[in-house]
PDB file of C-alpha atoms in Angstrom:
ATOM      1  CA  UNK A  26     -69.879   3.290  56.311  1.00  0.00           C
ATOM      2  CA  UNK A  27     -67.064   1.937  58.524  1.00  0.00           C
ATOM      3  CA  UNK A  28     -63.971   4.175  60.056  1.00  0.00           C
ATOM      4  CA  UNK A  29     -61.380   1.183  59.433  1.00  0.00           C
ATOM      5  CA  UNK A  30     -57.758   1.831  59.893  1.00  0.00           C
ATOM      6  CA  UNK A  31     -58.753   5.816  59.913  1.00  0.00           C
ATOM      7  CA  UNK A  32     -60.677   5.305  56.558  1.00  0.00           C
ATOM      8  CA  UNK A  33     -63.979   5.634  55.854  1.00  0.00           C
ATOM      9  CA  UNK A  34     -65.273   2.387  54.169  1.00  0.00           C
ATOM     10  CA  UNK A  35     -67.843   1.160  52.388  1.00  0.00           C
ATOM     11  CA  UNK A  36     -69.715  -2.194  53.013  1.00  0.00           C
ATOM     12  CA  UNK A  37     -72.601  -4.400  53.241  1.00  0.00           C
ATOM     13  CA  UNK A  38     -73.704  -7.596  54.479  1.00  0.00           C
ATOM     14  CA  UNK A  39     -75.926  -9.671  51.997  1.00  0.00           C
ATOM     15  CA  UNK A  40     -77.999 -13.290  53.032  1.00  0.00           C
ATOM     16  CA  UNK A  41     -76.973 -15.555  55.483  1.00  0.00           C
ATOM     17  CA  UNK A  42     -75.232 -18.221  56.101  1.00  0.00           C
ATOM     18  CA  UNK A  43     -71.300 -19.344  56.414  1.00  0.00           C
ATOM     19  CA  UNK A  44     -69.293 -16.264  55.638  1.00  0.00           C
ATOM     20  CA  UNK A  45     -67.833 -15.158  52.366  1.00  0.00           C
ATOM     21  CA  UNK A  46     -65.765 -12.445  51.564  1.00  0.00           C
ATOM     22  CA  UNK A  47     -66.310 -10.753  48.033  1.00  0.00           C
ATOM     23  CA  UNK A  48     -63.240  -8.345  46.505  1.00  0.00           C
ATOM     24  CA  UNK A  49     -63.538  -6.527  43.144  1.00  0.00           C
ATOM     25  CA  UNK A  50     -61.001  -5.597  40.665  1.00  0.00           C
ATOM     26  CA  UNK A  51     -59.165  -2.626  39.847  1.00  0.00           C
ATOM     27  CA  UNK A  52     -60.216   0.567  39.202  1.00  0.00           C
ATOM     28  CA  UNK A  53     -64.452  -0.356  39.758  1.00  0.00           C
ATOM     29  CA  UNK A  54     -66.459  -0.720  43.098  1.00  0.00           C
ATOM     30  CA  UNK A  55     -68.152  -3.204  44.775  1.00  0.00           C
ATOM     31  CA  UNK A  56     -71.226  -2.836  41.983  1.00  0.00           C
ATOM     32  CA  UNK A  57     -69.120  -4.775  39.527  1.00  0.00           C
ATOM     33  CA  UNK A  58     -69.529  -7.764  41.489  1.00  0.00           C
ATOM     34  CA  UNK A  59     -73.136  -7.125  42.324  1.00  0.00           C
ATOM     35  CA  UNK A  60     -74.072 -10.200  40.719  1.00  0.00           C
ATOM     36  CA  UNK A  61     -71.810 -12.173  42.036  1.00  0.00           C
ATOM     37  CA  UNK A  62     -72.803 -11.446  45.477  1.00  0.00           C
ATOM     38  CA  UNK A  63     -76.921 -11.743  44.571  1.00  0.00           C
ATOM     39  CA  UNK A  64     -76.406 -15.159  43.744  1.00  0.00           C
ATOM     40  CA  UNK A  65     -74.071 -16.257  46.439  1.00  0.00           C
ATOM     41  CA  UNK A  66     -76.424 -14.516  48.966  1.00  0.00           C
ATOM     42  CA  UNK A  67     -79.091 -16.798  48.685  1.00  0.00           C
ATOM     43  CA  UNK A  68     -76.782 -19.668  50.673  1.00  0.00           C
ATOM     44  CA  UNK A  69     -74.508 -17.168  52.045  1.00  0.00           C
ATOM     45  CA  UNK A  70     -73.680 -14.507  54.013  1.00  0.00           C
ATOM     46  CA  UNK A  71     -71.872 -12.106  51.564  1.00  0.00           C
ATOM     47  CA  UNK A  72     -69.305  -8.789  52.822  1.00  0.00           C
ATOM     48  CA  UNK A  73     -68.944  -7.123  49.571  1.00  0.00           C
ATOM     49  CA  UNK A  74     -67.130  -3.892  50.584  1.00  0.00           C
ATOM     50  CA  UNK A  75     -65.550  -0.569  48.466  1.00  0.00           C
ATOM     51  CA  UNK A  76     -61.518  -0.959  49.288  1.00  0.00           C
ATOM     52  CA  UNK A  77     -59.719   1.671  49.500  1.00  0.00           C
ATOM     53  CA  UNK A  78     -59.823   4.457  47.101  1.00  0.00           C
ATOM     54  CA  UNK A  79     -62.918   2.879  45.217  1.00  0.00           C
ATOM     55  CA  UNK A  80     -66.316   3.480  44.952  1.00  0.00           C
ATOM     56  CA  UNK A  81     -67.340   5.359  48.453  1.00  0.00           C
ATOM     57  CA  UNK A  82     -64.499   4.311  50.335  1.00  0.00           C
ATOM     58  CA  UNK A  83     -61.838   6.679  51.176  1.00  0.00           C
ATOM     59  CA  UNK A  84     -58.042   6.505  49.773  1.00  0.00           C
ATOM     60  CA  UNK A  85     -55.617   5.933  51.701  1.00  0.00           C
ATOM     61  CA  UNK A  86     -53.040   8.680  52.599  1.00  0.00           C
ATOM     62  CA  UNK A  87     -49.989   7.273  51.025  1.00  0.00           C
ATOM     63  CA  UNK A  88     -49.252   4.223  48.668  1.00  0.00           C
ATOM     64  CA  UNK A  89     -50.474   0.701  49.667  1.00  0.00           C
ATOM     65  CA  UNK A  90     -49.446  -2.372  48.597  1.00  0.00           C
ATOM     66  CA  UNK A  91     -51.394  -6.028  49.235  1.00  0.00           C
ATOM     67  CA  UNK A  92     -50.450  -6.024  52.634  1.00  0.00           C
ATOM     68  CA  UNK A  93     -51.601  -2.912  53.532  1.00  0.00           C
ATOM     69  CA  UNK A  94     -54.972  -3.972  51.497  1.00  0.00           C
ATOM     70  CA  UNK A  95     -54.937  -7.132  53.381  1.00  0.00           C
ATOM     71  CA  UNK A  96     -54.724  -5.871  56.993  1.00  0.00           C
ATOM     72  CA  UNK A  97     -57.365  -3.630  55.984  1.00  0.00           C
ATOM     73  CA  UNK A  98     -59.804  -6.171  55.108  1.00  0.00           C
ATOM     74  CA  UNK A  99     -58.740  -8.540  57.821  1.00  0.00           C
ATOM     75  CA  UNK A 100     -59.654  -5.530  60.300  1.00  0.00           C
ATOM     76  CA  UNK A 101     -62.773  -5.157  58.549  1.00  0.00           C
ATOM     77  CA  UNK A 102     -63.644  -8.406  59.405  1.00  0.00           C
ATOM     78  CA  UNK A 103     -62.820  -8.066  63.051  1.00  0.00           C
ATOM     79  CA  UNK A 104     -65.451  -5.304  63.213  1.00  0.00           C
ATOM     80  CA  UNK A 105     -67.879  -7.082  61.648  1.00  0.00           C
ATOM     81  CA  UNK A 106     -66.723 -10.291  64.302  1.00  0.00           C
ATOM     82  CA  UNK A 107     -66.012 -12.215  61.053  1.00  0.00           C
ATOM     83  CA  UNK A 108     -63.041 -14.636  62.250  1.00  0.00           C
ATOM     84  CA  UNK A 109     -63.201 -16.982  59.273  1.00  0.00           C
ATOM     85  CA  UNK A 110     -64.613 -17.159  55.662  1.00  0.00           C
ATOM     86  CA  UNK A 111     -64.108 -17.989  51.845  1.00  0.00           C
ATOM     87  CA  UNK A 112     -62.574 -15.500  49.951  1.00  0.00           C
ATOM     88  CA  UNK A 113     -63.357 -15.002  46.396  1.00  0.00           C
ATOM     89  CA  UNK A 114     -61.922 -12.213  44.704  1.00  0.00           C
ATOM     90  CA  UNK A 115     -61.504 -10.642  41.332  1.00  0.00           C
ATOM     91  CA  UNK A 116     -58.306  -9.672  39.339  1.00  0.00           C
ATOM     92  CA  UNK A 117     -56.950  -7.279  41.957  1.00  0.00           C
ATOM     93  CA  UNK A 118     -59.178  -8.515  44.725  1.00  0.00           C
ATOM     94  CA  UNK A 119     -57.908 -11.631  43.444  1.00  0.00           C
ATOM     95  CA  UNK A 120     -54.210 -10.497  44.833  1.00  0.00           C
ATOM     96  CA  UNK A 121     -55.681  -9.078  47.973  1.00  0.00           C
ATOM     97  CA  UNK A 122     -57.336 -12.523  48.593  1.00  0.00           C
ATOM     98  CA  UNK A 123     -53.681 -14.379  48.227  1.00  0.00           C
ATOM     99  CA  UNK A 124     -52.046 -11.725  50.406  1.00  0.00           C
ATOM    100  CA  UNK A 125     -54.492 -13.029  53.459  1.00  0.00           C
ATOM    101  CA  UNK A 126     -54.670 -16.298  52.158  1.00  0.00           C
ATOM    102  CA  UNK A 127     -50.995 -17.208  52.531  1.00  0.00           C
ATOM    103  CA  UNK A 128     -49.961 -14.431  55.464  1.00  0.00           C
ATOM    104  CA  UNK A 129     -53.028 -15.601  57.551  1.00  0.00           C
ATOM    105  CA  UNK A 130     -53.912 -19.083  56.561  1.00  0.00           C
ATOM    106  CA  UNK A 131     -56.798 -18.667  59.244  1.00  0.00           C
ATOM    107  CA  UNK A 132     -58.929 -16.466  58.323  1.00  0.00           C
ATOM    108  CA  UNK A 133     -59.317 -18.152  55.055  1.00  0.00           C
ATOM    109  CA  UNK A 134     -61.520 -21.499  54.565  1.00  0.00           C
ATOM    110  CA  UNK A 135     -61.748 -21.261  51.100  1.00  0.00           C
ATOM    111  CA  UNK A 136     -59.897 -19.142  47.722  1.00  0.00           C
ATOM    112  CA  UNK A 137     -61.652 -18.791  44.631  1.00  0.00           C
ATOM    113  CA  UNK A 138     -59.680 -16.882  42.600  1.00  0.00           C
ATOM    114  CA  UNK A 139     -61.264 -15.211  39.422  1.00  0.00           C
ATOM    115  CA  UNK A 140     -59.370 -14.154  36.518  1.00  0.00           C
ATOM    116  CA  UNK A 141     -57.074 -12.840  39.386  1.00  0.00           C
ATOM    117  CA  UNK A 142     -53.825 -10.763  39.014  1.00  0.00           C
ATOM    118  CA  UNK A 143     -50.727 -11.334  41.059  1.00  0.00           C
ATOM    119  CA  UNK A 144     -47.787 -13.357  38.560  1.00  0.00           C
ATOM    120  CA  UNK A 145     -45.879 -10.199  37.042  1.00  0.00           C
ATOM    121  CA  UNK A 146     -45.654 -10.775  33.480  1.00  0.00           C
ATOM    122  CA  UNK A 147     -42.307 -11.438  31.547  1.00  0.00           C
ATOM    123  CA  UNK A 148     -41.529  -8.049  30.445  1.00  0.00           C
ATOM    124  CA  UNK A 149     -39.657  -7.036  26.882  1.00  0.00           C
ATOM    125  CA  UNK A 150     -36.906  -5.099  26.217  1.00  0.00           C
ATOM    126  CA  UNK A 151     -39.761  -2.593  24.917  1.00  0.00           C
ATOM    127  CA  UNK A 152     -41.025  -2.227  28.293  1.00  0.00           C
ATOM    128  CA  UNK A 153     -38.111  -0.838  29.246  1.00  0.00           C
ATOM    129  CA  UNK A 154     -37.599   1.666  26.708  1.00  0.00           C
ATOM    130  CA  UNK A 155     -41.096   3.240  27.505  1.00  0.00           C
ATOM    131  CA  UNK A 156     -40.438   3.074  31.103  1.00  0.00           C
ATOM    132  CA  UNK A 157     -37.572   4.730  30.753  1.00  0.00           C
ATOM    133  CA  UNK A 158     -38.354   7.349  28.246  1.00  0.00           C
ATOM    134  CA  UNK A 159     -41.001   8.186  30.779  1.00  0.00           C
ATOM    135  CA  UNK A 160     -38.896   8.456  33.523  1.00  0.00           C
ATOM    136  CA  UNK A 161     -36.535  10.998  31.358  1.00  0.00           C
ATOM    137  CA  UNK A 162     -39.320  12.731  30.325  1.00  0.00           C
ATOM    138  CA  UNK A 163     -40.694  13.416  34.128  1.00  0.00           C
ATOM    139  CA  UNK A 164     -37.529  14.257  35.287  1.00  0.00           C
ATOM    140  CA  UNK A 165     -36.435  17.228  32.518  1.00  0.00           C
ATOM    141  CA  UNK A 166     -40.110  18.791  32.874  1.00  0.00           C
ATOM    142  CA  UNK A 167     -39.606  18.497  36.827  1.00  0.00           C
ATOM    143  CA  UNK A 168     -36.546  21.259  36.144  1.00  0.00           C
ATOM    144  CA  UNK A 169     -37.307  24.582  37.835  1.00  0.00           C
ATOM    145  CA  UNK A 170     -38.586  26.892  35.193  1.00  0.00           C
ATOM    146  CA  UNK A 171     -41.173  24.635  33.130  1.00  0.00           C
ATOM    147  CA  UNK A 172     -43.966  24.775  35.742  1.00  0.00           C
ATOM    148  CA  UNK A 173     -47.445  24.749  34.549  1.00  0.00           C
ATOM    149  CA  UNK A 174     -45.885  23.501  30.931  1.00  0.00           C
ATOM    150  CA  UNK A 175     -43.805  21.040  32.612  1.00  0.00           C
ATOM    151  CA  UNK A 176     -46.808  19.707  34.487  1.00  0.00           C
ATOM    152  CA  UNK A 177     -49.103  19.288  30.774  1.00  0.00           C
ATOM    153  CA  UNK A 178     -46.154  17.532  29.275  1.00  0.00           C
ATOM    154  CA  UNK A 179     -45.755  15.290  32.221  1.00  0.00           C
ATOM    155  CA  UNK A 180     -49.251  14.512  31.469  1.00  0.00           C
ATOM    156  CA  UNK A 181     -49.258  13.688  28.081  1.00  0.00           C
ATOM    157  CA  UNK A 182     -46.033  11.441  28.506  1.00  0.00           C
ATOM    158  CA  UNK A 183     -48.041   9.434  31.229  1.00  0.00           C
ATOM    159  CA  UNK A 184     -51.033   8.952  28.622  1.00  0.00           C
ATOM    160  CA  UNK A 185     -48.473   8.188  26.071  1.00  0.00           C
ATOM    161  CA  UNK A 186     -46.348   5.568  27.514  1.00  0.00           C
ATOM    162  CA  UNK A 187     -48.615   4.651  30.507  1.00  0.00           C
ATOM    163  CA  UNK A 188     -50.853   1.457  30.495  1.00  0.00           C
ATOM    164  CA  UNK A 189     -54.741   2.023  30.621  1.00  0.00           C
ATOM    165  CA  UNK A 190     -55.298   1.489  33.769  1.00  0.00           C
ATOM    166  CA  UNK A 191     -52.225   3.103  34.974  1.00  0.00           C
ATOM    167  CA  UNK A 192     -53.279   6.668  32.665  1.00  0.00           C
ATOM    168  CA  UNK A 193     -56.871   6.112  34.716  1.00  0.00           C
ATOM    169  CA  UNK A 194     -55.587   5.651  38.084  1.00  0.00           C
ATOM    170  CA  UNK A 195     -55.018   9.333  38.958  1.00  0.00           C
ATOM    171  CA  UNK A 196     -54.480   9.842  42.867  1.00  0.00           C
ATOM    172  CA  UNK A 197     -54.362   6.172  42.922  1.00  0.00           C
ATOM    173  CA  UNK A 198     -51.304   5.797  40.780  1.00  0.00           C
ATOM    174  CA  UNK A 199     -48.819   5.393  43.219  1.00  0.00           C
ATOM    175  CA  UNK A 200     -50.507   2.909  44.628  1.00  0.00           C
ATOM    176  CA  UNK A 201     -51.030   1.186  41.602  1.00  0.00           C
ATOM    177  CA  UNK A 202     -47.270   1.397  40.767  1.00  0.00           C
ATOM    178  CA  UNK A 203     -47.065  -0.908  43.774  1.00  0.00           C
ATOM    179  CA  UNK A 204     -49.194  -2.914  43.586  1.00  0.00           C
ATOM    180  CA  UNK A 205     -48.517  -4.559  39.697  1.00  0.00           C
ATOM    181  CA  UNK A 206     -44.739  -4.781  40.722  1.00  0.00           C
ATOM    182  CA  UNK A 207     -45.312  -7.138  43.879  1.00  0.00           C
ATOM    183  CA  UNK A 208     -45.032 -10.739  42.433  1.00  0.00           C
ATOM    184  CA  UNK A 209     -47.191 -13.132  44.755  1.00  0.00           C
ATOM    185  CA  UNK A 210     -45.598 -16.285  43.256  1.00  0.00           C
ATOM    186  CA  UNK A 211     -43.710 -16.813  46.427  1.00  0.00           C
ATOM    187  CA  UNK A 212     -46.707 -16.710  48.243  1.00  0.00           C
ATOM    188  CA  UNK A 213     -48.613 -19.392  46.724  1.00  0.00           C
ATOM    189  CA  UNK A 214     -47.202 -22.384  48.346  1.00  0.00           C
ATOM    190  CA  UNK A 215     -48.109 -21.149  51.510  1.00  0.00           C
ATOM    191  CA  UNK A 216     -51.906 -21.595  50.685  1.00  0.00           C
ATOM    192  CA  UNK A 217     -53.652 -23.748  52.790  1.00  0.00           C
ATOM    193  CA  UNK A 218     -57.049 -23.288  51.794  1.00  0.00           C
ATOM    194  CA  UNK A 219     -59.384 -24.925  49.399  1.00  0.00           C
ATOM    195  CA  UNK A 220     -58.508 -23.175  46.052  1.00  0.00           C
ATOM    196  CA  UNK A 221     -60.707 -22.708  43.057  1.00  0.00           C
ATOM    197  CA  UNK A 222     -59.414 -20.718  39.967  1.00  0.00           C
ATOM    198  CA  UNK A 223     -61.843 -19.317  37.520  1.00  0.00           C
ATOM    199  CA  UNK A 224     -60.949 -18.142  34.454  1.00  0.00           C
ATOM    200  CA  UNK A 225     -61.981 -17.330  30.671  1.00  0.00           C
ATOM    201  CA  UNK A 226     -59.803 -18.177  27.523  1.00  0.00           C
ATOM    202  CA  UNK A 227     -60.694 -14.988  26.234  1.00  0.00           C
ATOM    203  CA  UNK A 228     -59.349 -12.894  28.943  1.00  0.00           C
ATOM    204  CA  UNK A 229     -57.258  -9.852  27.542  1.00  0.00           C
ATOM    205  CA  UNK A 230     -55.814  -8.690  31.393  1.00  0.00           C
ATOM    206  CA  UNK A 231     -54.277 -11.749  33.247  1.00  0.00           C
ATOM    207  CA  UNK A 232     -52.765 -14.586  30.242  1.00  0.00           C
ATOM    208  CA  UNK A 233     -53.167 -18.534  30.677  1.00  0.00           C
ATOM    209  CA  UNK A 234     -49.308 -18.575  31.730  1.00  0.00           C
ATOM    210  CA  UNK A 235     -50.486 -17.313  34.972  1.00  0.00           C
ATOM    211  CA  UNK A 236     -53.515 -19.457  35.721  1.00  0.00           C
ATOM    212  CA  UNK A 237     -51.073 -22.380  34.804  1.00  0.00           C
ATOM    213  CA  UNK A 238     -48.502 -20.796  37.439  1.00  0.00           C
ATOM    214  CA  UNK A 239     -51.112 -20.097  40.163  1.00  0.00           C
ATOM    215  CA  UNK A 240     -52.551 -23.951  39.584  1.00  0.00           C
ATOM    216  CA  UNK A 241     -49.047 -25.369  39.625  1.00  0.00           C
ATOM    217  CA  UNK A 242     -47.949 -23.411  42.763  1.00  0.00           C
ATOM    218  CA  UNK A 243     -51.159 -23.427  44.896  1.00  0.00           C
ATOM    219  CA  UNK A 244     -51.062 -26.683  47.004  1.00  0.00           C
ATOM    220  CA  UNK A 245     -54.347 -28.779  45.428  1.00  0.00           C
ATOM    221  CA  UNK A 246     -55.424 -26.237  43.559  1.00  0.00           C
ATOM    222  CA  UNK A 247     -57.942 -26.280  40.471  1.00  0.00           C
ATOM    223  CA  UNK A 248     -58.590 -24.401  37.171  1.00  0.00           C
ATOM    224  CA  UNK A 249     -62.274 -23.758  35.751  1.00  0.00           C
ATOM    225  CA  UNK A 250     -61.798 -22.423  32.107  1.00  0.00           C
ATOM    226  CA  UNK A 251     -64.843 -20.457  30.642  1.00  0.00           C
ATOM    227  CA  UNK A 252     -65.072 -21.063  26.614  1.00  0.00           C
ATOM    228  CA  UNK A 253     -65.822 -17.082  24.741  1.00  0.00           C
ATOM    229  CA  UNK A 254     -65.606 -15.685  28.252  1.00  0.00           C
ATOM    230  CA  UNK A 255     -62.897 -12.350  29.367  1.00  0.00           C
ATOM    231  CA  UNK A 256     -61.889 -10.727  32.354  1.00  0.00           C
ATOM    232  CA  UNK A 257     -65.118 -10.573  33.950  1.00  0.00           C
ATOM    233  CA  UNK A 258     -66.302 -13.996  33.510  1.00  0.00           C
ATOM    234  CA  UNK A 259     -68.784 -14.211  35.455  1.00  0.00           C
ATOM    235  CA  UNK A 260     -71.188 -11.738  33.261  1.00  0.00           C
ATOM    236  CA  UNK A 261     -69.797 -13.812  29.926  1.00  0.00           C
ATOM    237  CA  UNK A 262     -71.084 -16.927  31.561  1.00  0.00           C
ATOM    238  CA  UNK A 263     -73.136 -16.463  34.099  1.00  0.00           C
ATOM    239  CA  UNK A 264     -74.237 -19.749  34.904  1.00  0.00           C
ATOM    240  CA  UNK A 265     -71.838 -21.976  33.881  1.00  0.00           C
ATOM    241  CA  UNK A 266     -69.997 -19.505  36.580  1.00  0.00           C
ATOM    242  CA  UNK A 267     -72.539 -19.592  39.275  1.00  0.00           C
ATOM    243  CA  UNK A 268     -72.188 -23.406  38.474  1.00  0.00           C
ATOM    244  CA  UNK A 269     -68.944 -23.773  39.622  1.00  0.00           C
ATOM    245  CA  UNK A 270     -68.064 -21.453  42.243  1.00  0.00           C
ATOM    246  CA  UNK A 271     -71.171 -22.365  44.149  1.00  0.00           C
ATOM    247  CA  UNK A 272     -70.521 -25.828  43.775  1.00  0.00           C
ATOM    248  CA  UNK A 273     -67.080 -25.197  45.021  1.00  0.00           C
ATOM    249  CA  UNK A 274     -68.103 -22.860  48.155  1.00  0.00           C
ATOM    250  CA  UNK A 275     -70.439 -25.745  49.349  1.00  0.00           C
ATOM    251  CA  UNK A 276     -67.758 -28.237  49.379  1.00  0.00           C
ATOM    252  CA  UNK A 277     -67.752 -30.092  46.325  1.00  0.00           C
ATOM    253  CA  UNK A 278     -64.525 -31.378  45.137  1.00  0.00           C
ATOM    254  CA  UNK A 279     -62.750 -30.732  48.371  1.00  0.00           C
ATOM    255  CA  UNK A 280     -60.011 -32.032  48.963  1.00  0.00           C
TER     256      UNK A 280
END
């Protein structure tokens, strides 16, 4: 455990060699990536750490967005007298990794991106409508009178017209809320690094329309589709995943 930025923080150092940063998705830890990290570890020195408000780090006191999940990692890094490294992170880590990638072109000598989030979707007029029959619905059970009543049918109208991961978020939601309504497509062109995008055609979270956004913005970047695989594809392929990222963090295909 770390104190970074007043937060307690979770992190470890794994193998050695030229640095890489690992980031994990949404709503898990730093275990999800656990594999990820054992195999890069044998050429590589690996920080895989708990952000903010995940696993066994501490959340932070008010709602963050990427750059406040950026800084944080970047001053991470300081501590650990990390000045430079490859960053490879996953869905959300995947938007964390952008954030430092474009802001701080520095401190990043390589961007794999996997399956990561960041391009807001094109929303439908349906969106809307549950949006704001939410919003209607928290503000008339806010009224003075409905107290422990109005707080249960807040509840239920969160589960109802929520997403999954925004019903599962609970003292994270506000963060959350921030976070999926930043759209990092202006950011892309700033990247400057090395960039790798991995992705699988099955993947239910983050659609092709991004990837093909993220590959046409991203100065020189390139897109590794996984056949069968989801969201998480490197336990849907694990080698053919391994594969290519390695190959990629040891220089091959650089441009």
């Amino acid at each position: 455990m770390l104190r970074i930025n007043g937060l307690e923080t979770y992190c470890r150092l794994e193998g050695q060699g030229d640095p890489i940063v690992l980031l994990h998705g949404w709503g898990t830890s730093s275990q999800s990536v656990s594999t990820v990290a054992a195999s890069l570890a044998e050429g590589f020195c690996v920080l895989v750490m708990d952000l903010p408000g995940f696993g066994w780090s501490q959340a932070p006191p008010v709602a963050w967005g990427i750059g406040d999940y950026a800084a944080h990692v970047e001053r991470l890094m300081d501590e650990l007298a990390i000045a430079r490294a490859s960053l490879v992170g996953h869905s959300f880590g995947g938007r964390i990794a952008i954030g430092m990638s474009a802001s701080h072109p520095a401190r990043a000598s390589r961007l794999a991106l996997v399956a990561s989030a960041g391009i807001r979707r094109r929303r439908r007029a349906g969106y809307y409508v549950r949006v704001g029959a939410f919003k209607l619905a928290r503000w008339f059970f806010s009224l003075p009178g409905w107290r422990k009543t109005g707080r249960r049918m807040i509840s239920n109208a969160a589960n109802r017209f929520g997403s999954r991961d925004y019903r599962a978020a609970g003292p994270m939601r506000p963060t959350f809320v921030k976070v999926v309504n930043e759209d990092l497509t202006p950011l892309l062109p700033k990247i400057e690094a090395p960039t790798l995008l991995l992705w699988g055609d099955q993947d239910r979270e983050v659609p092709r329309s991004a990837m093909e956004t993220m590959v046409a913005r991203i100065p020189g970047a390139r897109l590794v589709v996984f056949d069968g695989a989801g969201h998480f594809p490197f336990l849907d392929a694990p080698e053919e995943f391994q594969r290519a990222l390695i190959g990629f963090l040891q220089g091959e295909g650089q441009r």
